[in-house]
Amino acid sequence: MSIQYTATDFLNTLSGNGYSYTKSYKKKVLESDTNVETLQEDVAELKKTIKNLKRYSEDDTPETKLEKQLSSLVESYNSTLIDADDVSNDELEKQLDKLKTLVSDNEKLLKKVGITISDDGLTFDSETFEDADNKTINKLFDGKESFVNQADKLMRKIEKYTDKAQYSVVEHSFGSTVQYGTDDIMLAASFMNAKEVVRLLGTLGELMENGTLSDEYEGEVDDYLSRLASLYNSSSTGEYENFSELQSLYDNNKEALSTIGYTFSEESDGILMTYGGSASFDSTEFVDAYLSLFGSDSEFINSIMEYCDDGFNSVLKTASLDISIVDEYV
C-alpha cells in the first residue's frame, strides 16, 4: 500500500531529511536455520549408529565392534539432545521426548551393558560392558520389540521433523535511500507551483466567463501569467526528459498564447518563454484567447496539470518509493 503525501508535504519531508527519502519495507524470506543444520548432522550420526546396532548378531559381531558402536550411540545421543535445545519445533520435541522415554524404559538393560542415564545425558563404561551377558545384549538389539528396533523407528520420524524444521519463513526489515540533488528539488517545486498557478488561472477564467471577475482579481492575472512561463523555462533549461510534450502543447496553442502576451525565444540554454503583455479585459481578442486557454473544461489546463503531475513524480521517483502524490488526503 502506497503512502500518501501532498506535493508540498513531500517536498517539506525531503527538505527536512537533507533532500533524501528512505523507503522502509519488510520482506519474507525462506531461510535455513543453522541450528537445525547442526542438529541434522547429529541425527544422521545417531540414526546411522542405531542402524549398525540393528545388524548386531551374537555370532557375527565382534565384541570390540559392539563396544565402539555403543560408545558412538552415547556420544551421538548426547549431541542430539544438546543441539536440539537450540531448535524450536513442537513436533520434533515430541519425538525426542519419545526417544528419551524409550531410553528411560530400558534403563536397567542399558545399565547392564555399560550405559547409564544421568542429568547430563548418557555415559558409557567399558568395564561394565565387558561383564554384560549375551542374553541382555540380545534383548536390547534383537527382535521387533527390542530397544534398538523401536529407536530406529523413532529416528525416522525425528529425521523427518528435523528436515521440516530446516527452513522457515523469516520477515526482514529493509531500507533503501534515494538522494536528490538541488536541481531535482527545484524542478519538482516548479512543477508543483506551476500546477497551482494553472489552477488559479482556471478559476479566474471561470469568473471571467460568469462576468464576476472583480477588479481585485484582474490585477492578479498578469502575475499568474508571468509565473506560468517559469514552468516552461524550468522544463526547458532543466533538460526535463519529457519537455517535448510541453513544447508540443504550447506549439499547438501558440496563437492564443501570443495573443495574451507570450513570446518564445531560443537562447543558449534552451527555448525561453516570456510574458511581456498586459491583461486587457476590454479587448475581446484577449478575453477570447484567455478563455480558450483557461476557460471551464479547458483541455490546455488539464494537459498542463497532468504534465506537472507526471513531471513531479518522474523527477522525484515517487513510484519506486511507493508514494502517491495527492491533492488532498483521503
Coordinates of C-alpha atoms in Angstrom, one line a residue:
M1 CA 0.0 0.0 0.0
S2 CA 1.4 3.4 -1.0
I3 CA 2.0 6.3 1.3
Q4 CA 0.1 9.5 0.6
Y5 CA 1.6 12.9 0.5
T6 CA 0.6 16.2 -0.9
A7 CA 3.3 17.7 -3.1
T8 CA 4.0 20.4 -0.5
D9 CA 4.3 17.9 2.3
F10 CA 6.6 15.6 0.4
L11 CA 8.9 18.4 -0.5
N12 CA 8.9 19.5 3.1
T13 CA 9.8 15.9 4.1
L14 CA 12.7 15.8 1.7
S15 CA 13.9 19.2 2.9
G16 CA 13.9 18.0 6.5
N17 CA 15.9 15.0 5.6
G18 CA 18.7 16.6 3.6
Y19 CA 16.9 16.1 0.3
S20 CA 16.7 12.4 0.8
Y21 CA 14.0 9.8 1.4
T22 CA 14.3 6.4 2.9
K23 CA 11.9 3.7 1.9
S24 CA 11.4 1.1 4.6
Y25 CA 9.8 -2.2 3.8
K26 CA 9.6 -5.8 5.1
K27 CA 10.2 -8.9 3.1
K28 CA 9.6 -12.5 3.9
V29 CA 12.5 -14.8 3.1
L30 CA 12.8 -18.6 3.2
E31 CA 15.9 -19.2 5.4
S32 CA 17.8 -22.3 6.5
D33 CA 18.2 -22.5 10.3
T34 CA 21.9 -23.2 11.1
N35 CA 20.9 -24.7 14.4
V36 CA 18.7 -27.2 12.6
E37 CA 21.6 -28.0 10.2
T38 CA 23.8 -28.8 13.2
L39 CA 21.1 -31.0 14.7
Q40 CA 20.6 -32.8 11.3
E41 CA 24.3 -33.9 11.5
D42 CA 23.7 -35.2 15.0
V43 CA 20.5 -37.0 14.0
A44 CA 22.2 -38.5 10.9
E45 CA 25.0 -39.9 13.1
L46 CA 22.6 -41.3 15.7
K47 CA 20.4 -42.9 13.1
K48 CA 23.5 -44.5 11.4
T49 CA 24.7 -45.9 14.8
I50 CA 21.3 -47.3 15.6
K51 CA 21.1 -48.9 12.1
N52 CA 24.5 -50.5 12.7
L53 CA 23.3 -51.9 16.1
K54 CA 20.3 -53.4 14.3
R55 CA 22.7 -55.5 12.4
Y56 CA 24.1 -57.0 15.6
S57 CA 24.5 -60.8 15.6
E58 CA 25.7 -62.8 18.5
D59 CA 27.7 -64.9 16.2
D60 CA 29.0 -62.4 13.7
T61 CA 29.5 -59.1 15.6
P62 CA 32.9 -58.9 17.4
E63 CA 32.8 -57.6 21.0
T64 CA 35.2 -54.7 20.2
K65 CA 32.9 -53.6 17.3
L66 CA 29.9 -53.6 19.5
E67 CA 31.7 -51.7 22.2
K68 CA 32.6 -48.9 19.7
Q69 CA 29.0 -48.8 18.5
L70 CA 27.7 -48.4 22.0
S71 CA 30.2 -45.7 22.7
S72 CA 29.1 -44.0 19.4
L73 CA 25.4 -44.3 20.5
V74 CA 26.0 -42.5 23.7
E75 CA 28.0 -39.7 22.1
S76 CA 25.6 -39.1 19.2
Y77 CA 22.6 -39.3 21.5
N78 CA 24.0 -36.7 23.9
S79 CA 24.9 -34.4 21.0
T80 CA 21.4 -34.7 19.6
L81 CA 19.7 -33.7 22.8
I82 CA 22.2 -30.8 23.4
D83 CA 21.8 -29.3 20.0
A84 CA 18.0 -29.9 20.0
D85 CA 17.7 -27.3 22.8
D86 CA 18.6 -24.6 20.2
V87 CA 15.7 -25.7 17.8
S88 CA 12.1 -24.7 18.4
N89 CA 9.7 -27.2 16.8
D90 CA 6.8 -28.8 18.7
E91 CA 6.6 -32.0 16.6
L92 CA 10.4 -32.6 16.8
E93 CA 10.3 -32.0 20.5
K94 CA 7.5 -34.7 20.9
Q95 CA 9.6 -37.3 19.0
L96 CA 12.7 -36.5 21.0
D97 CA 10.7 -36.9 24.2
K98 CA 9.6 -40.3 23.0
L99 CA 13.2 -41.3 22.4
K100 CA 14.1 -40.1 25.9
T101 CA 11.2 -42.2 27.3
L102 CA 12.4 -45.2 25.3
V103 CA 15.8 -44.9 26.8
S104 CA 14.4 -44.4 30.3
D105 CA 12.1 -47.5 29.9
N106 CA 15.2 -49.6 29.0
E107 CA 17.4 -48.1 31.8
K108 CA 18.0 -51.4 33.5
L109 CA 19.1 -53.3 30.4
L110 CA 21.2 -50.4 29.2
K111 CA 23.0 -50.2 32.5
K112 CA 24.0 -53.8 32.3
V113 CA 25.8 -53.1 29.0
G114 CA 27.6 -50.1 30.5
I115 CA 25.2 -47.3 29.5
T116 CA 23.8 -45.2 32.4
I117 CA 21.4 -42.3 32.5
S118 CA 22.3 -39.0 34.2
D119 CA 21.1 -35.4 34.2
D120 CA 23.8 -34.7 31.6
G121 CA 22.7 -37.5 29.3
L122 CA 24.2 -40.9 28.8
T123 CA 27.6 -42.3 29.9
F124 CA 29.3 -45.4 28.8
D125 CA 31.5 -47.6 30.9
S126 CA 33.6 -50.2 29.0
E127 CA 34.4 -52.3 32.1
T128 CA 30.7 -52.8 32.8
F129 CA 30.2 -53.7 29.1
E130 CA 32.8 -56.4 29.3
D131 CA 30.8 -58.1 32.1
A132 CA 27.5 -58.0 30.1
D133 CA 25.9 -61.3 29.1
N134 CA 24.6 -62.2 25.7
K135 CA 21.0 -62.6 27.0
T136 CA 21.0 -58.9 28.0
I137 CA 22.6 -57.8 24.7
N138 CA 20.1 -59.8 22.7
K139 CA 17.2 -58.2 24.5
L140 CA 18.4 -54.8 23.6
F141 CA 19.4 -55.4 20.0
D142 CA 17.4 -58.4 18.7
G143 CA 13.7 -58.6 17.8
K144 CA 10.9 -56.3 16.7
E145 CA 10.2 -55.0 20.2
S146 CA 13.9 -54.6 21.1
F147 CA 15.2 -51.2 22.2
V148 CA 17.2 -50.7 19.0
N149 CA 14.3 -51.6 16.7
Q150 CA 12.0 -49.1 18.4
A151 CA 14.7 -46.5 18.4
D152 CA 15.2 -47.0 14.7
K153 CA 11.5 -46.3 14.1
L154 CA 11.7 -43.1 16.2
M155 CA 14.8 -41.9 14.4
R156 CA 12.9 -42.0 11.0
K157 CA 10.3 -39.6 12.5
I158 CA 13.0 -37.5 14.2
E159 CA 14.9 -37.1 10.9
K160 CA 11.6 -36.2 9.1
Y161 CA 10.7 -33.4 11.5
T162 CA 14.2 -32.2 11.7
D163 CA 14.3 -31.8 7.9
K164 CA 10.9 -30.0 8.0
A165 CA 12.3 -27.6 10.6
Q166 CA 15.3 -26.7 8.5
Y167 CA 13.6 -23.9 6.5
S168 CA 11.3 -21.2 7.9
V169 CA 9.9 -18.0 6.6
V170 CA 11.6 -15.1 8.3
E171 CA 10.5 -11.5 8.0
H172 CA 13.3 -8.9 7.5
S173 CA 13.2 -5.2 7.5
F174 CA 15.0 -3.4 4.7
G175 CA 15.5 0.2 3.7
S176 CA 16.7 2.0 0.6
T177 CA 17.5 5.7 0.4
V178 CA 17.1 8.0 -2.6
Q179 CA 19.3 11.1 -2.5
Y180 CA 18.1 14.1 -4.6
G181 CA 20.1 17.0 -5.9
T182 CA 19.2 20.6 -5.5
D183 CA 18.2 20.8 -9.2
D184 CA 15.8 17.9 -8.7
I185 CA 14.1 19.7 -5.8
M186 CA 13.9 23.0 -7.7
L187 CA 12.4 21.4 -10.8
A188 CA 9.9 19.4 -8.7
A189 CA 8.9 22.6 -6.9
S190 CA 8.4 24.4 -10.2
F191 CA 6.0 21.7 -11.3
M192 CA 4.1 22.0 -8.1
N193 CA 3.9 25.8 -8.2
A194 CA 3.0 25.8 -11.9
K195 CA 0.1 23.4 -11.3
E196 CA -1.2 25.7 -8.7
V197 CA -0.8 28.7 -10.9
V198 CA -2.7 27.0 -13.7
R199 CA -5.5 26.0 -11.3
L200 CA -5.8 29.7 -10.3
L201 CA -5.8 30.9 -13.9
G202 CA -8.6 28.4 -14.5
T203 CA -10.6 29.8 -11.5
L204 CA -10.1 33.3 -12.9
G205 CA -11.3 32.1 -16.3
E206 CA -14.5 30.7 -14.8
L207 CA -15.1 34.1 -13.1
M208 CA -14.5 35.8 -16.3
E209 CA -16.9 33.6 -18.1
N210 CA -19.6 34.3 -15.5
G211 CA -18.9 38.0 -15.6
T212 CA -18.0 38.1 -11.9
L213 CA -14.2 38.8 -12.2
S214 CA -13.6 41.7 -9.8
D215 CA -11.0 44.4 -10.3
E216 CA -9.1 43.0 -7.4
Y217 CA -8.6 39.7 -9.3
E218 CA -8.0 41.3 -12.6
G219 CA -4.8 42.7 -11.1
E220 CA -3.5 39.2 -10.3
V221 CA -3.9 37.9 -13.9
D222 CA -0.7 39.4 -15.1
D223 CA 1.2 38.0 -12.2
Y224 CA -0.1 34.5 -12.7
L225 CA 0.5 34.6 -16.5
S226 CA 4.1 35.7 -15.8
R227 CA 4.6 32.9 -13.3
L228 CA 3.3 30.3 -15.7
A229 CA 6.3 30.9 -18.0
S230 CA 8.6 29.6 -15.3
L231 CA 7.2 26.1 -15.8
Y232 CA 8.1 26.2 -19.4
N233 CA 11.5 27.7 -18.7
S234 CA 12.3 25.3 -15.9
S235 CA 11.5 22.3 -18.1
S236 CA 13.5 23.7 -21.0
T237 CA 16.6 24.8 -19.2
G238 CA 16.4 21.9 -16.7
E239 CA 16.5 19.4 -19.7
Y240 CA 13.5 17.6 -18.3
E241 CA 13.2 14.4 -20.4
N242 CA 9.6 14.9 -21.3
F243 CA 9.9 18.6 -22.2
S244 CA 8.9 17.8 -25.8
E245 CA 5.3 17.1 -24.6
L246 CA 5.0 20.5 -23.1
Q247 CA 6.6 22.1 -26.2
S248 CA 4.0 20.4 -28.4
L249 CA 1.2 21.6 -26.2
Y250 CA 2.4 25.2 -26.3
D251 CA 3.1 25.0 -30.1
N252 CA -0.5 23.8 -30.7
N253 CA -1.8 26.8 -28.7
K254 CA 0.9 29.3 -29.8
E255 CA -1.6 31.7 -31.5
A256 CA -3.7 32.1 -28.3
L257 CA -0.6 32.3 -26.1
S258 CA 0.8 35.1 -28.3
T259 CA -2.5 36.9 -28.2
I260 CA -2.4 37.2 -24.4
G261 CA 1.2 38.3 -24.4
Y262 CA 3.6 35.4 -24.6
T263 CA 6.7 35.3 -26.7
F264 CA 9.2 32.5 -27.3
S265 CA 12.9 32.9 -28.0
E266 CA 15.7 30.4 -28.5
E267 CA 18.6 31.0 -26.1
S268 CA 21.9 29.2 -25.5
D269 CA 20.4 27.2 -22.6
G270 CA 17.1 26.4 -24.3
I271 CA 13.8 27.9 -25.5
L272 CA 12.6 30.6 -23.2
M273 CA 9.0 31.8 -22.8
T274 CA 8.4 35.4 -21.7
Y275 CA 5.2 37.1 -20.7
G276 CA 5.5 40.7 -21.8
G277 CA 1.9 41.6 -22.2
S278 CA -0.7 43.3 -20.1
A279 CA -4.1 41.8 -19.4
S280 CA -6.7 43.8 -21.4
F281 CA -10.1 42.8 -20.3
D282 CA -11.7 45.4 -22.6
S283 CA -10.2 43.5 -25.6
T284 CA -12.5 40.8 -27.0
E285 CA -9.5 39.3 -28.7
F286 CA -7.6 39.0 -25.3
V287 CA -10.6 37.6 -23.5
D288 CA -11.4 35.0 -26.2
A289 CA -7.8 33.9 -26.3
Y290 CA -7.6 33.7 -22.5
L291 CA -10.8 31.7 -22.2
S292 CA -9.8 29.3 -25.0
L293 CA -6.8 28.5 -22.8
F294 CA -8.1 28.9 -19.2
G295 CA -11.9 28.7 -19.5
S296 CA -14.0 26.0 -17.9
D297 CA -13.3 22.4 -19.0
S298 CA -10.1 23.6 -20.7
E299 CA -8.0 20.9 -22.3
F300 CA -5.0 23.2 -22.1
I301 CA -5.3 23.4 -18.3
N302 CA -5.9 19.6 -17.9
S303 CA -2.9 18.8 -20.1
I304 CA -0.6 21.1 -18.2
M305 CA -1.7 19.9 -14.8
E306 CA -1.2 16.3 -16.0
Y307 CA 2.2 17.3 -17.2
C308 CA 3.0 18.8 -13.9
D309 CA 1.9 15.7 -12.0
D310 CA 4.0 13.4 -14.3
G311 CA 7.0 15.7 -14.0
F312 CA 6.9 15.9 -10.2
N313 CA 6.5 12.1 -9.9
S314 CA 9.2 11.4 -12.5
V315 CA 11.8 13.7 -11.1
L316 CA 11.3 12.5 -7.5
K317 CA 10.8 8.8 -8.5
T318 CA 7.7 8.5 -6.3
A319 CA 6.5 5.3 -7.9
S320 CA 9.7 3.4 -6.9
L321 CA 9.2 4.6 -3.4
D322 CA 5.5 3.5 -3.2
I323 CA 4.5 7.1 -2.7
S324 CA 1.2 8.5 -4.0
I325 CA 1.0 12.3 -4.5
V326 CA -2.5 13.6 -3.9
D327 CA -4.2 17.0 -4.0
E328 CA -6.0 16.2 -0.7
Y329 CA -5.6 13.4 1.8
V330 CA -8.2 10.7 1.7

